[in-house]
Tab-separated table of C-alpha atoms in Angstrom:
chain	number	residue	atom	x	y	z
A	434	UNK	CA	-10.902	2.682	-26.735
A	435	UNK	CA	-7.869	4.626	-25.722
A	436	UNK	CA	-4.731	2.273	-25.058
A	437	UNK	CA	-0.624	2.572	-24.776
A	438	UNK	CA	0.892	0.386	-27.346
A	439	UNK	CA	2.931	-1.014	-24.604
A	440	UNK	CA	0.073	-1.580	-21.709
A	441	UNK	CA	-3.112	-2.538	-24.005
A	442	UNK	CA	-6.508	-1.842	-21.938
A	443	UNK	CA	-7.214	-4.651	-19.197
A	444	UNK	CA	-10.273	-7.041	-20.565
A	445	UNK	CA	-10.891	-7.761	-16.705
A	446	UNK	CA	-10.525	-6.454	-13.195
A	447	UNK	CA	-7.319	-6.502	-11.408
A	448	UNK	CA	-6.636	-4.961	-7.631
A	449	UNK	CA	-3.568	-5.126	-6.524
A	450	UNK	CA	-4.426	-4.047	-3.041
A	451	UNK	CA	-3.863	-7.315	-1.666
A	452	UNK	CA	-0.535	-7.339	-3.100
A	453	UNK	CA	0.296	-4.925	-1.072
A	454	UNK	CA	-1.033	-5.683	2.098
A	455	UNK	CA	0.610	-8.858	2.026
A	456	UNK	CA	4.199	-7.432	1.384
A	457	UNK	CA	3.360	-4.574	4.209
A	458	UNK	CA	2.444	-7.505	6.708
A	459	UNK	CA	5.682	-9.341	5.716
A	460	UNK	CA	7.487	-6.347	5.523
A	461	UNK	CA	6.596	-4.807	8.941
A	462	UNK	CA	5.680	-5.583	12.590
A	463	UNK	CA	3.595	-2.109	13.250
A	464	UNK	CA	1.560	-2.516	9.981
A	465	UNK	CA	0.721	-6.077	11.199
A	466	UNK	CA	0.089	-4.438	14.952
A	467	UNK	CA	-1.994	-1.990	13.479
A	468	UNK	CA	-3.878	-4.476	11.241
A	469	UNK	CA	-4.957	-6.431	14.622
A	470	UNK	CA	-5.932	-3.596	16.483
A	471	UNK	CA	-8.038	-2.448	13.360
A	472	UNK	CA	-9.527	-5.400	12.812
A	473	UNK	CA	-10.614	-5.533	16.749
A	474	UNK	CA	-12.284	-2.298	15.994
A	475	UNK	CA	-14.028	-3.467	13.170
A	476	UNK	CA	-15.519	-6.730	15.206
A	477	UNK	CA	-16.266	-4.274	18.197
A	478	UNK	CA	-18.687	-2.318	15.328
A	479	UNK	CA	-20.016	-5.811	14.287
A	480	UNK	CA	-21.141	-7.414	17.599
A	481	UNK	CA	-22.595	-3.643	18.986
A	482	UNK	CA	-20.122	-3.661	21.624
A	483	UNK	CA	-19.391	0.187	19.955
A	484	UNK	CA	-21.535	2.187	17.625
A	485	UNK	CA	-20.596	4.972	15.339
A	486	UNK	CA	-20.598	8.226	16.621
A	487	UNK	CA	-20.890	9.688	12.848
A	488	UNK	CA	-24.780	10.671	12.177
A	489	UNK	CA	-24.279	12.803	9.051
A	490	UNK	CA	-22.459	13.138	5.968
A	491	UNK	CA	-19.193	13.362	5.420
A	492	UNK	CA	-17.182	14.952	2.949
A	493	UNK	CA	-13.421	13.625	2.629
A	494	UNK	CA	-11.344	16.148	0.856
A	495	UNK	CA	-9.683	14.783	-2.228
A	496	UNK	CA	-5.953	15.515	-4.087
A	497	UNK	CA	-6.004	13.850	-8.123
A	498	UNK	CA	-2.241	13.505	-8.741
A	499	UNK	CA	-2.204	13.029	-12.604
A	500	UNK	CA	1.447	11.159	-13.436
A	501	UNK	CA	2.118	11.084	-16.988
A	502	UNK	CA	4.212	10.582	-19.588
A	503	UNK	CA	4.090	13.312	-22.184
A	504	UNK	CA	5.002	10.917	-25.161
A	505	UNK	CA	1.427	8.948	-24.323
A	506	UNK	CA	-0.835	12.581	-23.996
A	507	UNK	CA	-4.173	10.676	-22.930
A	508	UNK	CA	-2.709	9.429	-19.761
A	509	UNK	CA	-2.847	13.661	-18.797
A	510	UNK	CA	-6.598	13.306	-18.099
A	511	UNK	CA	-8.895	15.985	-18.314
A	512	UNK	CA	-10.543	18.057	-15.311
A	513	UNK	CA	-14.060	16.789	-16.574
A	514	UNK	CA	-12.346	13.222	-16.316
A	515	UNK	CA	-11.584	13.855	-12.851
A	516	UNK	CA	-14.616	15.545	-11.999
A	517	UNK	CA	-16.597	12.891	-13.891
A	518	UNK	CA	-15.176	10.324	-11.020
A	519	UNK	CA	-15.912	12.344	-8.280
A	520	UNK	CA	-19.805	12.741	-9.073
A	521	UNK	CA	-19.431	8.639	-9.190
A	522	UNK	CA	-17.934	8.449	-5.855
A	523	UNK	CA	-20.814	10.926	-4.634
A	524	UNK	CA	-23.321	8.932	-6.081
A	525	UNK	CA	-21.875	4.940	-5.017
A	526	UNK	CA	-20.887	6.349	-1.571
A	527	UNK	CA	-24.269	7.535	-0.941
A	528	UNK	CA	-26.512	4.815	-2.795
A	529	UNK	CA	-27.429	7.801	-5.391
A	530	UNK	CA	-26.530	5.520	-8.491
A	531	UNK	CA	-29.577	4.990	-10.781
A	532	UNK	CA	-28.653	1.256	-11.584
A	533	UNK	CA	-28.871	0.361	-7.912
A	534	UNK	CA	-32.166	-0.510	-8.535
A	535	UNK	CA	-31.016	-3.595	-10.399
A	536	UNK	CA	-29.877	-5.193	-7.258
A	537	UNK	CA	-31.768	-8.234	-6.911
A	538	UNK	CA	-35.194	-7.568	-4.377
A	539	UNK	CA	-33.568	-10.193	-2.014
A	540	UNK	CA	-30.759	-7.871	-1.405
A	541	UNK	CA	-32.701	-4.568	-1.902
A	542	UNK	CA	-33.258	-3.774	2.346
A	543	UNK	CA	-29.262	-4.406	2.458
A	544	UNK	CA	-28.178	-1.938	0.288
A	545	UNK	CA	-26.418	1.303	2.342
A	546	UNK	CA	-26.089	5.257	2.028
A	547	UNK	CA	-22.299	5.202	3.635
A	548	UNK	CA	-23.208	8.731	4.343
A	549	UNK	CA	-19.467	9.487	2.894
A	550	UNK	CA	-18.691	12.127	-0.142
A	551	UNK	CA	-15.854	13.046	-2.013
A	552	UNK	CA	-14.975	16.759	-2.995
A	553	UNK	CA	-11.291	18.336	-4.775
A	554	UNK	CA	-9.537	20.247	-2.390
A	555	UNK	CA	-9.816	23.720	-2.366
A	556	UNK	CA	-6.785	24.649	-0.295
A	557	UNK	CA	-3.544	22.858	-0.583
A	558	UNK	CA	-1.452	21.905	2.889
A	559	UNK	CA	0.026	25.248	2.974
A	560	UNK	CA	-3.202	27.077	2.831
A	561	UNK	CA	-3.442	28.272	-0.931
A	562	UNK	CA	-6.294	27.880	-3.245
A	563	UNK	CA	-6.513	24.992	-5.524
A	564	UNK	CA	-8.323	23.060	-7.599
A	565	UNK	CA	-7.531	19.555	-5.898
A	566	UNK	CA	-5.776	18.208	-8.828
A	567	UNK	CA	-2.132	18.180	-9.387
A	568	UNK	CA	-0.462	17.306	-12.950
A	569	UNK	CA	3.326	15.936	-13.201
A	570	UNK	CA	5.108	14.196	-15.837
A	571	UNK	CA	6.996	11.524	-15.331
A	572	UNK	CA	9.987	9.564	-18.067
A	573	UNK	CA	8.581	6.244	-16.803
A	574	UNK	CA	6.252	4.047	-19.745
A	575	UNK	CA	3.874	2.601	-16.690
A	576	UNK	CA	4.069	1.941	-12.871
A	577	UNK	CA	3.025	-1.036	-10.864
A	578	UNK	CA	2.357	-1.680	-7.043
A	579	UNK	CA	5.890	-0.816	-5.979
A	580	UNK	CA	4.087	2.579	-4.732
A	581	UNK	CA	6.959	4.186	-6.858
A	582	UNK	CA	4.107	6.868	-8.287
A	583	UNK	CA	4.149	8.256	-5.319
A	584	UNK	CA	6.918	9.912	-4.836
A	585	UNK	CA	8.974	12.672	-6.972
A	586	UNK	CA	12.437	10.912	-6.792
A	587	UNK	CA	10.713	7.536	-8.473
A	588	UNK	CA	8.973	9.647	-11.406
A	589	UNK	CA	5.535	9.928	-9.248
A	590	UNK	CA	4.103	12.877	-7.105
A	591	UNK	CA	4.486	13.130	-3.587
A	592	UNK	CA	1.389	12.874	-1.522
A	593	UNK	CA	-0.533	15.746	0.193
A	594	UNK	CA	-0.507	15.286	4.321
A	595	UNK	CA	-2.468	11.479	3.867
A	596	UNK	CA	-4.137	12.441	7.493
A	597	UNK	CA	-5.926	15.547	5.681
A	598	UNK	CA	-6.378	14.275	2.103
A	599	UNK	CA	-7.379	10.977	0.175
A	600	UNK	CA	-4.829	10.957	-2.340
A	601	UNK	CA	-5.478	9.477	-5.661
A	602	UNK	CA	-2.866	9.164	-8.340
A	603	UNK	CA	-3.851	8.552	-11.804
A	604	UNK	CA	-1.575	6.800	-14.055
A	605	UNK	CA	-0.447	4.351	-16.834
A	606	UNK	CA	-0.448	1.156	-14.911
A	607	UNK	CA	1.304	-2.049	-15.907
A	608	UNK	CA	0.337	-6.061	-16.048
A	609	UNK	CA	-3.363	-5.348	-16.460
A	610	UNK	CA	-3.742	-3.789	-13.215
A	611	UNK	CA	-6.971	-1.296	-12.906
A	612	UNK	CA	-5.943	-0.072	-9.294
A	613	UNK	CA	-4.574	-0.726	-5.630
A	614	UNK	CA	-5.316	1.248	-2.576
A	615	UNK	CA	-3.364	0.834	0.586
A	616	UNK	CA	-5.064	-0.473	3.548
A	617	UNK	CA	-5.606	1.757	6.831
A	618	UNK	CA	-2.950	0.861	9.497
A	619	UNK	CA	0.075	1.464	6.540
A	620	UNK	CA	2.728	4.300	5.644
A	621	UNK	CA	1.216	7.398	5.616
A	622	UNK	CA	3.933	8.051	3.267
A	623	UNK	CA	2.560	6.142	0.404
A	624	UNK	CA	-1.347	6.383	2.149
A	625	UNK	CA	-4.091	6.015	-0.982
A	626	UNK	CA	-5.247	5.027	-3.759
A	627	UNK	CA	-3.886	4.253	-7.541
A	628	UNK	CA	-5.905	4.124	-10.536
A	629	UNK	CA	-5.531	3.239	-13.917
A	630	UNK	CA	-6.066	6.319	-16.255
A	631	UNK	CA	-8.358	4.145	-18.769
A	632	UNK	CA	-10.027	3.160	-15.429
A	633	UNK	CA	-10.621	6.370	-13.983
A	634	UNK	CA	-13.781	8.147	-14.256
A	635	UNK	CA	-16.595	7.921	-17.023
A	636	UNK	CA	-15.188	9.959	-20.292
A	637	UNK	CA	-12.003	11.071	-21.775
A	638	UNK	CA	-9.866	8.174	-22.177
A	639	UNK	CA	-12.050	6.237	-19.856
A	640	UNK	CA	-12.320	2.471	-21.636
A	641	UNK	CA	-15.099	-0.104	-22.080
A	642	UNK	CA	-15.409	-2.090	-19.546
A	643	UNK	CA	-14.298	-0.307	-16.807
A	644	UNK	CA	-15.435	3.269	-18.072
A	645	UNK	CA	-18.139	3.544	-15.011
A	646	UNK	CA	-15.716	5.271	-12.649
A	647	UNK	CA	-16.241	1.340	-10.340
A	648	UNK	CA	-12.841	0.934	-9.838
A	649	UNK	CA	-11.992	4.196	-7.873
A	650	UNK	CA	-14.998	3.092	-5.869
A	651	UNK	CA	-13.756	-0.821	-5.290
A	652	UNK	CA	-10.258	0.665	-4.140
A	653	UNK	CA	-11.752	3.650	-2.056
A	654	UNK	CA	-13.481	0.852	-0.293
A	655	UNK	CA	-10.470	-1.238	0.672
A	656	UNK	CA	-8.920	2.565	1.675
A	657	UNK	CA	-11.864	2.936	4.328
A	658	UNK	CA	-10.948	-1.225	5.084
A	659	UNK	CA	-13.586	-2.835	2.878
A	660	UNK	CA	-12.051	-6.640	1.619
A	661	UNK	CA	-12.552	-8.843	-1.381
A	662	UNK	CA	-16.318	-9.670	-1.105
A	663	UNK	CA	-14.668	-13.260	-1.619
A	664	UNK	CA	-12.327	-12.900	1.251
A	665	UNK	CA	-9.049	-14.557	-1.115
A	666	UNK	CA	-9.023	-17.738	0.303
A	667	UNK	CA	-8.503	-19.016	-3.210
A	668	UNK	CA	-11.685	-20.649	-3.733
A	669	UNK	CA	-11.832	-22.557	-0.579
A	670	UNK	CA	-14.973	-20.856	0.673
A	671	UNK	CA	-12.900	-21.246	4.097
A	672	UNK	CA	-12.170	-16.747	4.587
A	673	UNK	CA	-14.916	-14.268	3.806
A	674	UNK	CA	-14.937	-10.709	3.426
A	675	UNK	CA	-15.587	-10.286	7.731
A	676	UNK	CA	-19.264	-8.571	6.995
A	677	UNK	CA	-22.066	-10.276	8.076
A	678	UNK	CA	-24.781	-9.885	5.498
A	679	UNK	CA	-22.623	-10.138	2.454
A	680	UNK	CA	-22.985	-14.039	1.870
A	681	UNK	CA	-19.849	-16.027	1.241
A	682	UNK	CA	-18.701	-16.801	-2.394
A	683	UNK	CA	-16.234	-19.464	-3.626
A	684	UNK	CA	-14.013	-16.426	-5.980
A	685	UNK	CA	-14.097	-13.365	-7.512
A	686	UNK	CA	-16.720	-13.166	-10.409
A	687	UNK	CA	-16.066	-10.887	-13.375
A	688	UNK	CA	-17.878	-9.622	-16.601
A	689	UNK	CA	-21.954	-9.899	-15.900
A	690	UNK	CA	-23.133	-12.821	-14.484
A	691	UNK	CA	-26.682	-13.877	-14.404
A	692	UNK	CA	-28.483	-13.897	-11.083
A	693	UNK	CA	-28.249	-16.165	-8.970
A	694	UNK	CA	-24.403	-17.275	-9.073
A	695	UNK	CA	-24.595	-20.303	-6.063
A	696	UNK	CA	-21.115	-21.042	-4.817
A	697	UNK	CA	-19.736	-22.191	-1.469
A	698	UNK	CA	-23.157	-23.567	-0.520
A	699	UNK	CA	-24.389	-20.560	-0.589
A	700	UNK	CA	-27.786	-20.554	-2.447
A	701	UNK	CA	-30.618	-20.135	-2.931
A	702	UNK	CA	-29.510	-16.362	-3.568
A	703	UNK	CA	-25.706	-17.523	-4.511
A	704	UNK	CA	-23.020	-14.667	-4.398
A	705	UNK	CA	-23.436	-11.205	-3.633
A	706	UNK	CA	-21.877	-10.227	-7.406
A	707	UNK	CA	-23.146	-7.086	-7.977
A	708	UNK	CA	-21.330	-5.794	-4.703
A	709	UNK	CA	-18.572	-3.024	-5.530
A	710	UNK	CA	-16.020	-4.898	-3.666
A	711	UNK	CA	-16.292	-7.953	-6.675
A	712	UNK	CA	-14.575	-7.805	-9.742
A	713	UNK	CA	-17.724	-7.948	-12.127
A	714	UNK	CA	-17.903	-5.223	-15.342
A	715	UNK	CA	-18.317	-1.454	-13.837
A	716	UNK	CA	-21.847	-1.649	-15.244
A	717	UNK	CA	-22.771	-4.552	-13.287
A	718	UNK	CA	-21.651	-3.435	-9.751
A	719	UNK	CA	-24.409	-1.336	-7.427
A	720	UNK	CA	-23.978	-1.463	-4.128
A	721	UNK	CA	-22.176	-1.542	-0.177
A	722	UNK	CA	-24.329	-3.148	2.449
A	723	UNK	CA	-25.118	-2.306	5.764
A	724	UNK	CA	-22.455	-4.327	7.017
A	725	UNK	CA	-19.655	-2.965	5.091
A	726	UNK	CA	-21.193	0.788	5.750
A	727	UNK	CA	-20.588	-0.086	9.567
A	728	UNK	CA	-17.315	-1.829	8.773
A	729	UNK	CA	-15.976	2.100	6.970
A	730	UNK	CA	-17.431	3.716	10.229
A	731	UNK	CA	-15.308	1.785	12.220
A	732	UNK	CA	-12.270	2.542	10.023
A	733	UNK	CA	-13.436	6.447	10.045
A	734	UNK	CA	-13.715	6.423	13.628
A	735	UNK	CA	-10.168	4.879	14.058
A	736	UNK	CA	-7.008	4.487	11.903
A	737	UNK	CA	-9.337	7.099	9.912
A	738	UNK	CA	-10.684	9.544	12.446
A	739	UNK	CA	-8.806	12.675	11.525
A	740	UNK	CA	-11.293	13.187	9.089
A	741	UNK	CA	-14.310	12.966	11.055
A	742	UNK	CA	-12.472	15.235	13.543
A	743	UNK	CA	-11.932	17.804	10.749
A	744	UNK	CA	-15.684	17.450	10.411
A	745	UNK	CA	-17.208	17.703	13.183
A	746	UNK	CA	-15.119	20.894	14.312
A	747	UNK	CA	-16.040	22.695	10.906
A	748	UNK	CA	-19.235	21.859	11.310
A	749	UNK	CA	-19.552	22.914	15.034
A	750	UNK	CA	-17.558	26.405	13.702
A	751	UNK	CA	-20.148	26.502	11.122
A	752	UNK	CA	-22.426	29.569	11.753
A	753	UNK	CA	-25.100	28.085	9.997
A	754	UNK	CA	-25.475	25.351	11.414
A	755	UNK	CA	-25.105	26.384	15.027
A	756	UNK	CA	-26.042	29.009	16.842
A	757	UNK	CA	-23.832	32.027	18.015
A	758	UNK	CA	-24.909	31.317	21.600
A	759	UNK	CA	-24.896	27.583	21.568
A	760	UNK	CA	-21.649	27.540	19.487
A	761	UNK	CA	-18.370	26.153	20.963
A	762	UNK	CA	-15.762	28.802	21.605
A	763	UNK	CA	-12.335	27.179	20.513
A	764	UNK	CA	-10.860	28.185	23.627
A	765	UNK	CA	-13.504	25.410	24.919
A	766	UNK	CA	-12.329	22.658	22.812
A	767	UNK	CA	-10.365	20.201	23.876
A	768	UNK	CA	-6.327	20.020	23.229
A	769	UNK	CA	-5.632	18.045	19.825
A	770	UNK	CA	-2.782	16.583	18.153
A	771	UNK	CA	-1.433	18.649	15.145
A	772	UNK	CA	0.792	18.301	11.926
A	773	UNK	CA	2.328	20.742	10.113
A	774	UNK	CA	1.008	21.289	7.282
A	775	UNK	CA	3.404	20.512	4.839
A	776	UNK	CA	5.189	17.410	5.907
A	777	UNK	CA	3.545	13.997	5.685
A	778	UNK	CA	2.998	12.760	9.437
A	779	UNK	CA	5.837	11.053	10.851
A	780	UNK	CA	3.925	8.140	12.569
A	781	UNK	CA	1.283	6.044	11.011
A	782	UNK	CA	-1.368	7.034	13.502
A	783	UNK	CA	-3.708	10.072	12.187
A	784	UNK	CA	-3.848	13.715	13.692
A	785	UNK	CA	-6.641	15.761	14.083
A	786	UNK	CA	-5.809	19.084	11.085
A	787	UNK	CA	-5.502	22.116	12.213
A	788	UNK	CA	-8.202	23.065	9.761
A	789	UNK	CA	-11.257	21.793	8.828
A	790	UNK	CA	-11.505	21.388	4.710
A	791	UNK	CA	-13.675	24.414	3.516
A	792	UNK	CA	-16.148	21.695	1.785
A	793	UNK	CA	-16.610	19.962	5.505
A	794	UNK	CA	-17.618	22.813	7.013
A	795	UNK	CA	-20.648	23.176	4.738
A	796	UNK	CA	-21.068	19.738	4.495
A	797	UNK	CA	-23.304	16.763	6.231
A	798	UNK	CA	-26.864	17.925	6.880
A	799	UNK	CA	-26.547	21.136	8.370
A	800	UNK	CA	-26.679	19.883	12.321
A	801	UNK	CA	-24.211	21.525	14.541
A	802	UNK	CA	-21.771	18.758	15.952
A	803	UNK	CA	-22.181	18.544	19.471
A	804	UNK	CA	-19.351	18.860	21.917
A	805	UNK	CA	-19.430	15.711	23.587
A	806	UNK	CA	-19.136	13.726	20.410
A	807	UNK	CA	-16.370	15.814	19.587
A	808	UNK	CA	-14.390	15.238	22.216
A	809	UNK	CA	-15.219	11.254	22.176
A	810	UNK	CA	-13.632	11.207	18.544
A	811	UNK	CA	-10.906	13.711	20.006
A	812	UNK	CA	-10.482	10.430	22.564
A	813	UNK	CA	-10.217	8.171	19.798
A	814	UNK	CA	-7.943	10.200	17.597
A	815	UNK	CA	-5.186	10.598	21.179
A	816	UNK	CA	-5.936	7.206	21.588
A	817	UNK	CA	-4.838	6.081	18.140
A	818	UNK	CA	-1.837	8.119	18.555
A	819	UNK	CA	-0.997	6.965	21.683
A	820	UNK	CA	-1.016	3.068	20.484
A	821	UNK	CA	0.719	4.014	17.594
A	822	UNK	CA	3.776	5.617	19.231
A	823	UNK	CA	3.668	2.614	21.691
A	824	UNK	CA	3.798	0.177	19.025
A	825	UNK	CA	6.920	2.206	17.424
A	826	UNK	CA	8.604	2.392	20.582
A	827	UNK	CA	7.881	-1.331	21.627
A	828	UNK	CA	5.595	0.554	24.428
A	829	UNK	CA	2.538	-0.726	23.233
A	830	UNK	CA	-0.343	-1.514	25.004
């Protein structure tokens, strides 16, 4: 087990994602605004009122910032490291894992392809090749959910345009944390998701128990607005996790409990443990449900949509996949925001990218986009914007 003197490996899980939603919503007005308006999206999904536009795959292009401090040499992880966590991500996202046939038979008709994969960037916001990860070292011994590691002048690495990119950082973390993402609705400034170097993928320095590459998928989940299975009430089985068909449970469970765990009145199946969005070992989580699959398409077809934007545009460009004569002309499609490429966007809402990534337009299933659901996510993408710059300009709706 690799460890720093200083921060010894965690023996159980610790987000810290709530940690910082709660200092966002004291912190701000528009996150909380945003929140509200997110959350009405979500129930919208929930009760059928709106559907997902998404049918296929899609691949979210990825940025690994690796922060480290040269007088500790494992916390500069590997490339197989980091490409050991992606092929976890592509396998959890898309209910590819081998052990998710260990989820209990019960649950087995819940369990969800999110129809969501991961790739490393292979052009950086100005346009240049790359191979999605980015190394800098840092004088700091460890970092904690101050967000300082991410951003150059605190000893992290600045994010890539958070609109275009999931960025992940990968450092020594402090106080036993594993990881913290940052909700949708928040900065895009300090937009992702931190990870734990011992936490992060499934070799190099990657430690026993959390060596399965589970925590990267726990806080990817709150990034695409997944909560606590337990909904942090504190154990008064009074909040859940605002999915319908993940039951309610009392806490958080960790290491590998024994089917069924009954809490909150909530046998005879008990609590949904083996759910990624728990705290149990990495080798005893499986699986998203249904519910939280349709909870992530509302997020990706809101505070998210830039990236199903980016999408479905490379995939409608995609000669492959669509037909010279049935293709849409870009003169034909409609107006949409844009960001240069460099600068992180200046309001919290998303933009559509100039670009699609090169990986989305070879990605999903091969079906040409078609232009009305194009445009209908170009709606929601203005839309967002629009509320967004209301909201900052006490304008909103």
């Amino acid at each position: 087990m690799t460890q720093s003197a200083n921060f010894p490996a965690p023996a159980r899980d610790i987000c810290g994602t709530m940690l910082v939603h709660r200092r966002l919503l004291n912190d701000s007005m528009t996150y909380r605004a945003q929140r509200a308006r997110i959350e009405n999206r979500a129930l919208q999904y929930e009760t059928g009122r709106r559907s997902a536009v998404r049918n296929e795959v899609l691949t979210i292009p990825v940025v690994v910032h690796v922060v480290h401090n040269p007088a500790h040499p494992e916390q500069n992880v590997g490339d197989a490291q980091v490409h050991s966590q992606i092929d976890v991500l592509n396998r959890d996202f898309r209910a590819a894992n081998a052990d998710v046939s260990q989820v209990p038979e019960v649950w087995r008709p819940l369990v969800a392809d999110a129809r969501i994969e991961f790739a490393l960037a292979t052009r950086d916001p100005l346009g240049n090749p790359t191979e999605g990860i980015t190394r800098i070292e840092t004088d700091r011994d460890g970092f904690d959910t101050s967000d300082t590691v991410k951003a150059a002048e605190t000893g992290g690495a600045d994010p890539w345009p958070s609109d275009q990119f999931l960025n992940l950082w990968v450092c020594q973390l402090q106080g036993g944390l594993l990881g913290y993402a940052q909700f949708p609705g928040g900065p895009p400034q300090t937009d992702g998701v931190v990870i734990l170097h011992t936490a992060f993928g499934t070799t190099g320095c990657a430690a026993s128990p959390f060596d399965g590459g589970r925590t990267a998928t726990h806080e990817i989940g709150h990034w695409l607005d997944l909560l606590h299975i337990w909904g942090d009430d504190d154990g008064a089985c009074s909040n859940d996790d605002r999915v319908g068909d993940t039951p309610n449970q009392a806490s958080s469970n960790t290491g590998k409990p024994a089917f069924p765990h009954v809490t909150c009145d909530n046998g005879p199946n008990g609590d949904m443990f083996m759910n990624y969005m728990d705290y149990v070992d990495d080798e005893a989580m499986f699986m998203f449900t249904r519910g939280q699959s349709e909870r992530m398409d509302a997020c990706l077809e809101g505070a998210r949509a830039s990236f199903v934007v980016a999408h479905q545009v490379g995939t409608a460009k995609a000669p492959a996949a669509a037909p010279a004569a049935e293709a849409p002309s870009e003169a034909a499609a409609p107006a949409a925001p844009s960001v240069p490429p460099q600068a992180p966007a200046a309001a919290p809402a998303p933009a559509a990218p100039a670009a699609a990534p090169a990986a989305a337009a070879t990605g999903g299933n091969g079906h040409a986009a078609h232009d009305s659901e194009v445009e209908r996510l170009l709606r929601e993408v203005l839309s967002e914007v629009q509320d967004a710059l209301g909201i900052v300009t006490g304008d909103g709706r």
